[in-house]
Amino acid sequence: MMKEIKENSELAQLDGSNASATITVGVRRKRRAVLKDVTNMSCESNNSGYLHASKVQVQQVSQTESLEDSSIIGMVESQRSSPAMKSDKKETKQENKFQSVIGCRNCASPLPSGSNEHQMKDEAAVCEKLNHLGTLDAVSNSEDPQACTLYAHNIYDTNRVIELDQRPSTNYMEKLQKYITPIMRGILIDWLVEVSDEYKLISDTLYLTVNLIDRFLSQSCIERHKLQLLGVTCMLVASKYEEVCAPFVEEFCFITDNTYAREEVLKMEGEVLNVLNFQLSVPTTKTFLRRFVQVAQASCKESCVELEHLTNYLAELTLGEYSFLRFLPSAVAASVVFLARWILHQPNQPWNSALEHYTNYNASQLKTPVLALEDLRLNSTSCGLNAVFQKYRQHKFGSVATLASTKSVLSAFPNQTDNLNSRDI
């Protein structure tokens, strides 16, 4: 008898068309306001400052686009010509790659292939310096089994390659999309932040959702009335990938005030997966931020909780900003740590040798994204799309959204010039 009851309950959960399941959804979840018309007029009355800032940011993107495209092409070509990307003599070249990635056993830092004795001495000096800082002990000897400390450096080296291969287009709004604008994208993501908070989804789900949206829009033109459908569908896919217990399809229909039927969401789900070739394992800003924050926490003596909340706040601010697609996720994560340390510990230098070693970014390379991030943070209070600001002004997050810095972060870059050509960011 108990077995039959159990089987019936499981069938009821699996049957999305069951009326009782829909009623349960309605009782368990609180109804939120449906996303309104995602047009420029929908936020014109109270977002004039945001619209002006967006126009300025689009102009800045167009000014730096040619410079960044050249660096991106150079980086991609170098990756394609690397031993890992060539099919001929595969086994021999992969062995050489693994030898270069393994590098120094003490600090888990990759050494270039064919390194000589002088290079090994330099690497040993870096290891000794990092050991002196106490960073290696805290990062490489973590007791967390999910940290994968023995081969974490290999994972992040691979992620740096994948983020180039799987990144969305940086100008799909101008070249492909005819019916939507960056403002509409910002409205959608601002609403999705509230949805993820309502359903208590983990942050990785939100980041993957935005990544799926941008990659889909980079390859397929979509009409305005289907933009919200795309948003909830991508969150459904991301939830299935990241969450232990993903919300039902009916819950995503319910959150849109049943604007879309279950069949429409499932049809869009198949379209999204086919366009993306089922490539869901992609590194996001959160992927790199988790590692970089760990390094930053190992080298600071103050409370690490506030640093973690502040970095999460700054990183989520970038999700709704279309202009930040020109920066790689790893560069955004490094810039977030840079600015967060500056806000909390100014006027001390926010970047050190340990962070430079683990992120592979120096301070001059982060100048452009850090300054863009500071402008975004300062404008977040006056912008009508402030779901992230309202979320992180709560006491449970330490009210980090209300923290103020008395000095501009520009002073942290004395006598430094932009170095975009040396590395794709």
Short mmCIF file of N, CA and C in Angstrom, two decimals, residues 335-399:
data_model
loop_
_atom_site.label_atom_id
_atom_site.label_comp_id
_atom_site.label_asym_id
_atom_site.label_seq_id
_atom_site.Cartn_x
_atom_site.Cartn_y
_atom_site.Cartn_z
N SER A 335 38.18 42.29 -11.79
CA SER A 335 37.86 43.70 -11.56
C SER A 335 36.96 43.87 -10.34
N VAL A 336 36.05 42.94 -10.16
CA VAL A 336 35.15 42.97 -8.99
C VAL A 336 35.95 42.87 -7.70
N VAL A 337 36.91 41.95 -7.65
CA VAL A 337 37.75 41.79 -6.46
C VAL A 337 38.59 43.04 -6.24
N PHE A 338 39.12 43.59 -7.33
CA PHE A 338 39.94 44.81 -7.24
C PHE A 338 39.14 45.95 -6.60
N LEU A 339 37.94 46.22 -7.14
CA LEU A 339 37.14 47.34 -6.64
C LEU A 339 36.63 47.07 -5.23
N ALA A 340 36.26 45.84 -4.93
CA ALA A 340 35.76 45.52 -3.58
C ALA A 340 36.85 45.74 -2.54
N ARG A 341 38.06 45.30 -2.83
CA ARG A 341 39.17 45.52 -1.89
C ARG A 341 39.48 47.00 -1.74
N TRP A 342 39.32 47.74 -2.82
CA TRP A 342 39.56 49.19 -2.74
C TRP A 342 38.52 49.87 -1.85
N ILE A 343 37.26 49.48 -1.98
CA ILE A 343 36.20 50.09 -1.18
C ILE A 343 36.38 49.77 0.29
N LEU A 344 36.79 48.55 0.60
CA LEU A 344 36.89 48.11 1.99
C LEU A 344 38.19 48.51 2.66
N HIS A 345 39.26 48.59 1.89
CA HIS A 345 40.58 48.78 2.50
C HIS A 345 41.34 50.00 1.97
N GLN A 346 40.66 50.94 1.31
CA GLN A 346 41.38 52.10 0.81
C GLN A 346 41.96 52.88 1.99
N PRO A 347 43.08 53.59 1.82
CA PRO A 347 43.80 53.80 0.56
C PRO A 347 44.87 52.74 0.27
N ASN A 348 44.78 51.57 0.88
CA ASN A 348 45.77 50.53 0.62
C ASN A 348 45.65 50.03 -0.83
N GLN A 349 46.74 49.58 -1.39
CA GLN A 349 46.75 49.06 -2.75
C GLN A 349 45.91 47.78 -2.80
N PRO A 350 44.88 47.74 -3.65
CA PRO A 350 43.97 46.58 -3.66
C PRO A 350 44.52 45.36 -4.37
N TRP A 351 45.58 45.51 -5.13
CA TRP A 351 46.12 44.38 -5.90
C TRP A 351 47.49 44.00 -5.38
N ASN A 352 47.77 42.73 -5.31
CA ASN A 352 49.06 42.26 -4.82
C ASN A 352 49.59 41.15 -5.72
N SER A 353 50.76 40.65 -5.39
CA SER A 353 51.40 39.64 -6.24
C SER A 353 50.63 38.32 -6.23
N ALA A 354 49.98 38.00 -5.11
CA ALA A 354 49.22 36.75 -5.05
C ALA A 354 48.03 36.80 -6.00
N LEU A 355 47.27 37.90 -5.98
CA LEU A 355 46.13 38.04 -6.88
C LEU A 355 46.58 38.09 -8.34
N GLU A 356 47.67 38.77 -8.60
CA GLU A 356 48.17 38.82 -9.97
C GLU A 356 48.58 37.43 -10.45
N HIS A 357 49.17 36.65 -9.56
CA HIS A 357 49.63 35.31 -9.92
C HIS A 357 48.45 34.38 -10.22
N TYR A 358 47.42 34.41 -9.39
CA TYR A 358 46.32 33.48 -9.55
C TYR A 358 45.31 33.92 -10.61
N THR A 359 45.18 35.22 -10.85
CA THR A 359 44.23 35.70 -11.85
C THR A 359 44.86 35.89 -13.22
N ASN A 360 46.18 36.01 -13.28
CA ASN A 360 46.90 36.29 -14.52
C ASN A 360 46.54 37.65 -15.11
N TYR A 361 46.13 38.57 -14.26
CA TYR A 361 45.87 39.95 -14.65
C TYR A 361 46.68 40.87 -13.73
N ASN A 362 47.35 41.85 -14.33
CA ASN A 362 47.99 42.87 -13.51
C ASN A 362 47.07 44.08 -13.41
N ALA A 363 47.44 45.04 -12.57
CA ALA A 363 46.56 46.18 -12.29
C ALA A 363 46.28 47.00 -13.53
N SER A 364 47.27 47.21 -14.37
CA SER A 364 47.07 48.04 -15.56
C SER A 364 46.09 47.40 -16.54
N GLN A 365 46.06 46.11 -16.63
CA GLN A 365 45.13 45.42 -17.52
C GLN A 365 43.69 45.53 -17.04
N LEU A 366 43.50 45.78 -15.75
CA LEU A 366 42.16 45.85 -15.18
C LEU A 366 41.63 47.27 -15.09
N LYS A 367 42.40 48.23 -15.53
CA LYS A 367 42.00 49.63 -15.35
C LYS A 367 40.67 49.94 -16.02
N THR A 368 40.52 49.56 -17.28
CA THR A 368 39.28 49.88 -18.02
C THR A 368 38.05 49.22 -17.40
N PRO A 369 38.05 47.90 -17.16
CA PRO A 369 36.85 47.31 -16.54
C PRO A 369 36.59 47.79 -15.13
N VAL A 370 37.63 48.09 -14.36
CA VAL A 370 37.42 48.57 -12.98
C VAL A 370 36.75 49.93 -12.99
N LEU A 371 37.20 50.83 -13.86
CA LEU A 371 36.59 52.16 -13.94
C LEU A 371 35.14 52.07 -14.43
N ALA A 372 34.88 51.17 -15.39
CA ALA A 372 33.51 50.98 -15.86
C ALA A 372 32.63 50.41 -14.74
N LEU A 373 33.19 49.54 -13.93
CA LEU A 373 32.44 48.95 -12.81
C LEU A 373 32.15 50.00 -11.74
N GLU A 374 33.09 50.88 -11.49
CA GLU A 374 32.85 51.93 -10.50
C GLU A 374 31.73 52.86 -10.96
N ASP A 375 31.72 53.23 -12.24
CA ASP A 375 30.64 54.07 -12.76
C ASP A 375 29.29 53.37 -12.63
N LEU A 376 29.27 52.08 -12.91
CA LEU A 376 28.03 51.32 -12.79
C LEU A 376 27.54 51.30 -11.35
N ARG A 377 28.44 51.12 -10.41
CA ARG A 377 28.06 51.09 -8.99
C ARG A 377 27.52 52.43 -8.52
N LEU A 378 28.14 53.51 -8.96
CA LEU A 378 27.71 54.84 -8.53
C LEU A 378 26.35 55.21 -9.11
N ASN A 379 26.01 54.66 -10.28
CA ASN A 379 24.73 54.97 -10.91
C ASN A 379 23.61 54.00 -10.54
N SER A 380 23.94 52.97 -9.76
CA SER A 380 22.95 51.95 -9.45
C SER A 380 21.82 52.47 -8.56
N THR A 381 22.11 53.46 -7.73
CA THR A 381 21.08 53.99 -6.81
C THR A 381 20.05 54.84 -7.53
N SER A 382 20.48 55.53 -8.59
CA SER A 382 19.55 56.41 -9.31
C SER A 382 18.85 55.71 -10.46
N CYS A 383 19.27 54.50 -10.78
CA CYS A 383 18.67 53.76 -11.90
C CYS A 383 17.36 53.11 -11.46
N GLY A 384 16.38 53.14 -12.35
CA GLY A 384 15.10 52.51 -12.04
C GLY A 384 15.18 51.00 -11.97
N LEU A 385 16.16 50.41 -12.66
CA LEU A 385 16.35 48.96 -12.64
C LEU A 385 17.32 48.62 -11.52
N ASN A 386 16.81 48.55 -10.32
CA ASN A 386 17.67 48.44 -9.14
C ASN A 386 17.36 47.21 -8.30
N ALA A 387 16.99 46.11 -8.93
CA ALA A 387 16.69 44.89 -8.18
C ALA A 387 17.92 44.40 -7.43
N VAL A 388 19.09 44.49 -8.06
CA VAL A 388 20.32 44.04 -7.39
C VAL A 388 20.64 44.95 -6.22
N PHE A 389 20.47 46.25 -6.40
CA PHE A 389 20.73 47.20 -5.31
C PHE A 389 19.80 46.94 -4.12
N GLN A 390 18.52 46.75 -4.41
CA GLN A 390 17.57 46.50 -3.34
C GLN A 390 17.86 45.17 -2.64
N LYS A 391 18.36 44.20 -3.37
CA LYS A 391 18.67 42.90 -2.80
C LYS A 391 19.83 43.00 -1.82
N TYR A 392 20.88 43.72 -2.20
CA TYR A 392 22.09 43.76 -1.37
C TYR A 392 22.13 44.93 -0.39
N ARG A 393 21.04 45.66 -0.28
CA ARG A 393 20.95 46.66 0.78
C ARG A 393 20.33 46.05 2.03
N GLN A 394 19.92 44.79 1.93
CA GLN A 394 19.33 44.10 3.07
C GLN A 394 20.40 43.78 4.12
N HIS A 395 19.93 43.65 5.34
CA HIS A 395 20.85 43.42 6.46
C HIS A 395 21.56 42.07 6.35
N LYS A 396 20.88 41.06 5.78
CA LYS A 396 21.50 39.74 5.70
C LYS A 396 22.71 39.73 4.77
N PHE A 397 22.82 40.71 3.90
CA PHE A 397 23.99 40.85 3.04
C PHE A 397 24.92 41.96 3.53
N GLY A 398 24.74 42.38 4.76
CA GLY A 398 25.61 43.41 5.33
C GLY A 398 25.38 44.79 4.77
N SER A 399 24.28 45.00 4.07
CA SER A 399 23.97 46.30 3.46
C SER A 399 25.14 46.83 2.62
#
